[in-house]
Amino acid sequence: AQRHSRRVRVLKFAVPVAAALIAVAFPVYSYLAAPVSVKIQAEGTAFSNGKLVMANPKLNGFTKQKQPYSMTALRAIQDVSTQGIIELEGIDAKVPIASDNVAAVKASHGTYDRDGNTMNLTSDVTITTTDGMQAKFKSVFLDMGKGTMKTGDPVDVSRGGSRITADTMSVQDNGKILVFENKVRVNIDSAALKAAQGNSGETNAAQ
């Protein structure tokens, strides 16, 4: 293993984490370029210093699986001279990953580039799922067109007593590849892992 740049491709632990991250990140922020059928509401709009400011914008809709999702923000700010760029503050989204699993995405600030189809979340990003996964980022850059996500800041991802921390992380090929790099630390709760394997065995035996 390379000491200065350790690359870890996690197997069993990465599969549910990657699936959750991608299921949350890419659909949520691609919904910002919402079709007409998506319902968008706001409590008020105003112009300030050449910018359109929308207070408490709310976006509601349904996934392709007809499950409801929602996203709110404290403010959305759009410069009249650069209409393809939207600044969002106080982002709070809830997106279904499965029929029994919902992910909550929170971020202090984000910049959506409609033309580039990218979202840059620049501070305090957390993703929490109802089945126990939690991911914390200082920043995240998402390219919905390329199906990639990356951060050059420390990450902390945990689930079921297991945890991965690293200085950088990237997601490629729409979640098929999840890479943690630099000062990677992996802690696995052996008891939780055995319990999960036991439950899987019982499920297979019952089928």
Coordinates of C-alpha atoms in Angstrom, one line a residue, residues 3-206:
R3 CA 1.9 5.4 2.4
H4 CA 1.5 8.9 1.0
S5 CA -1.7 8.2 -1.0
R6 CA -3.5 5.1 0.2
R7 CA -6.4 4.1 -2.0
V8 CA -9.1 1.9 -0.5
R9 CA -11.9 0.4 -2.4
V10 CA -14.3 -0.9 0.3
L11 CA -16.4 -3.9 -0.4
K12 CA -19.3 -5.0 1.8
F13 CA -19.3 -1.7 3.8
A14 CA -19.1 0.5 0.7
V15 CA -22.0 -1.1 -1.2
P16 CA -24.8 0.2 1.1
V17 CA -23.0 3.5 1.7
A18 CA -22.4 4.2 -1.9
A19 CA -25.9 3.3 -2.8
A20 CA -27.3 5.6 -0.1
L21 CA -25.0 8.5 -1.0
I22 CA -25.8 8.3 -4.7
A23 CA -29.5 7.7 -4.3
V24 CA -29.6 10.8 -2.2
A25 CA -27.1 13.2 -3.8
F26 CA -27.8 12.9 -7.5
P27 CA -31.6 12.8 -7.6
V28 CA -32.0 15.6 -5.0
Y29 CA -29.9 18.1 -6.8
S30 CA -30.9 17.2 -10.3
Y31 CA -34.4 18.0 -9.1
L32 CA -33.4 21.6 -8.9
A33 CA -33.7 21.7 -12.6
A34 CA -37.3 20.6 -12.0
P35 CA -39.8 19.8 -14.7
V36 CA -43.1 21.7 -14.9
S37 CA -44.9 18.9 -13.0
V38 CA -42.8 19.5 -9.9
K39 CA -44.5 21.8 -7.4
I40 CA -42.3 24.7 -6.2
Q41 CA -43.5 27.2 -3.6
A42 CA -42.1 30.2 -1.8
E43 CA -43.3 32.5 0.9
G44 CA -42.1 35.6 -0.9
T45 CA -39.7 37.1 -3.4
A46 CA -37.8 40.4 -3.6
F47 CA -35.1 42.1 -5.5
S48 CA -31.9 43.2 -3.6
N49 CA -28.8 44.6 -5.2
G50 CA -29.6 43.2 -8.6
K51 CA -30.5 39.8 -7.2
L52 CA -33.8 37.9 -7.0
V53 CA -34.2 36.5 -3.4
M54 CA -36.7 33.8 -2.7
A55 CA -37.7 33.2 0.9
N56 CA -38.2 29.7 2.2
P57 CA -38.5 28.0 -1.2
K58 CA -40.0 24.5 -1.1
L59 CA -39.9 21.9 -3.8
N60 CA -42.1 18.8 -3.7
G61 CA -42.5 15.9 -6.1
F62 CA -42.3 12.2 -6.7
T63 CA -39.5 9.9 -7.8
K64 CA -39.8 7.6 -10.8
Q65 CA -40.9 5.0 -8.2
K66 CA -43.7 7.4 -7.3
Q67 CA -42.3 8.0 -3.8
P68 CA -42.6 11.6 -2.4
Y69 CA -39.5 13.7 -1.9
S70 CA -39.1 17.3 -0.7
M71 CA -36.5 20.0 -0.4
T72 CA -36.6 23.3 1.4
A73 CA -34.1 26.1 1.9
L74 CA -34.0 29.3 3.9
R75 CA -33.2 31.4 0.9
A76 CA -32.6 31.0 -2.8
I77 CA -30.6 33.8 -4.5
Q78 CA -30.3 34.3 -8.2
D79 CA -28.2 37.1 -9.9
V80 CA -30.1 38.6 -12.7
S81 CA -27.0 38.8 -14.8
T82 CA -26.2 35.1 -14.3
Q83 CA -29.5 33.4 -14.3
G84 CA -28.0 29.9 -14.5
I85 CA -26.4 30.2 -11.1
I86 CA -28.6 29.7 -8.0
E87 CA -27.3 30.2 -4.4
L88 CA -29.1 28.2 -1.8
E89 CA -28.9 28.7 2.0
G90 CA -30.1 26.3 4.7
I91 CA -30.8 23.3 2.5
D92 CA -32.9 20.6 4.0
A93 CA -34.1 17.7 1.8
K94 CA -35.8 14.4 2.4
V95 CA -35.5 11.7 -0.3
P96 CA -36.7 8.1 -0.3
I97 CA -33.9 5.5 -0.9
A98 CA -36.3 2.6 -0.6
S99 CA -39.9 2.1 0.5
D100 CA -38.7 1.8 4.1
N101 CA -35.7 4.0 4.1
V102 CA -35.5 7.8 3.8
A103 CA -32.5 10.0 3.6
A104 CA -32.2 13.5 5.1
V105 CA -29.7 15.8 3.5
K106 CA -28.7 19.1 5.2
A107 CA -26.2 21.7 4.0
S108 CA -25.5 25.2 5.1
H109 CA -24.8 26.5 1.6
G110 CA -24.9 25.3 -2.0
T111 CA -24.3 26.8 -5.4
Y112 CA -26.3 25.2 -8.3
D113 CA -25.0 25.7 -11.9
R114 CA -28.0 25.0 -14.1
D115 CA -26.0 25.1 -17.4
G116 CA -23.1 23.0 -16.0
N117 CA -25.6 20.7 -14.2
T118 CA -23.4 20.8 -11.1
M119 CA -23.9 21.5 -7.4
N120 CA -21.2 22.7 -5.1
L121 CA -22.0 22.3 -1.4
T122 CA -19.4 24.3 0.5
S123 CA -20.1 23.9 4.2
D124 CA -21.5 21.6 6.8
V125 CA -23.0 18.8 4.8
T126 CA -24.7 15.8 6.5
I127 CA -26.6 12.8 5.1
T128 CA -28.6 10.7 7.5
T129 CA -30.8 7.7 6.6
T130 CA -33.5 6.0 8.7
D131 CA -31.6 2.7 8.5
G132 CA -28.7 4.2 10.4
M133 CA -26.2 5.6 8.0
Q134 CA -24.6 9.0 8.6
A135 CA -22.2 10.8 6.4
K136 CA -20.5 14.1 7.3
F137 CA -18.7 16.4 4.8
K138 CA -17.1 19.8 4.9
S139 CA -17.8 20.2 1.2
V140 CA -19.1 18.2 -1.7
F141 CA -19.0 18.9 -5.5
L142 CA -21.5 17.0 -7.6
D143 CA -21.5 16.7 -11.3
M144 CA -24.9 15.2 -12.3
G145 CA -24.1 15.0 -16.0
K146 CA -20.9 12.9 -15.4
G147 CA -22.4 11.0 -12.5
T148 CA -19.5 11.9 -10.2
M149 CA -19.1 13.4 -6.7
K150 CA -15.9 14.5 -5.0
T151 CA -14.5 16.3 -2.0
G152 CA -11.0 17.3 -1.1
D153 CA -12.0 17.8 2.6
P154 CA -12.2 15.2 5.4
V155 CA -15.1 12.8 5.3
D156 CA -16.7 10.7 8.1
V157 CA -19.1 7.9 7.1
S158 CA -20.6 5.5 9.6
R159 CA -23.3 2.8 9.7
G160 CA -24.2 0.0 12.2
G161 CA -21.1 0.5 14.4
S162 CA -18.7 0.6 11.5
R163 CA -16.9 3.8 10.4
I164 CA -14.7 5.1 7.6
T165 CA -12.8 8.4 7.8
A166 CA -10.5 9.8 5.1
D167 CA -9.1 13.1 3.9
T168 CA -10.7 12.9 0.5
M169 CA -13.4 10.9 -1.2
S170 CA -14.7 10.5 -4.8
V171 CA -17.7 8.7 -6.3
Q172 CA -17.5 7.7 -9.9
D173 CA -19.7 6.1 -12.5
N174 CA -22.9 6.9 -10.8
G175 CA -21.9 5.2 -7.6
K176 CA -20.4 2.0 -9.0
I177 CA -17.0 3.1 -7.6
L178 CA -16.4 4.8 -4.2
V179 CA -12.8 5.8 -3.4
F180 CA -11.5 7.0 -0.1
E181 CA -7.9 8.4 -0.1
N182 CA -5.3 9.8 2.2
K183 CA -5.2 8.9 6.0
V184 CA -8.0 6.3 5.5
R185 CA -9.2 4.8 8.7
V186 CA -11.7 1.9 8.8
N187 CA -13.3 0.6 12.0
I188 CA -15.6 -2.4 11.7
D189 CA -17.9 -3.6 14.5
S190 CA -17.4 -7.3 14.3
A191 CA -20.5 -8.1 16.4
A192 CA -22.7 -6.0 14.1
L193 CA -21.1 -7.6 11.0
K194 CA -21.7 -11.1 12.3
A195 CA -25.3 -10.2 13.2
A196 CA -25.9 -8.8 9.7
Q197 CA -24.4 -12.0 8.1
G198 CA -26.6 -14.1 10.4
N199 CA -29.7 -12.2 9.4
S200 CA -28.7 -12.6 5.7
G201 CA -28.3 -16.3 6.2
E202 CA -31.7 -16.7 7.8
T203 CA -33.3 -14.7 5.0
N204 CA -31.7 -16.9 2.4
A205 CA -32.7 -20.1 4.2
A206 CA -36.3 -18.9 4.4

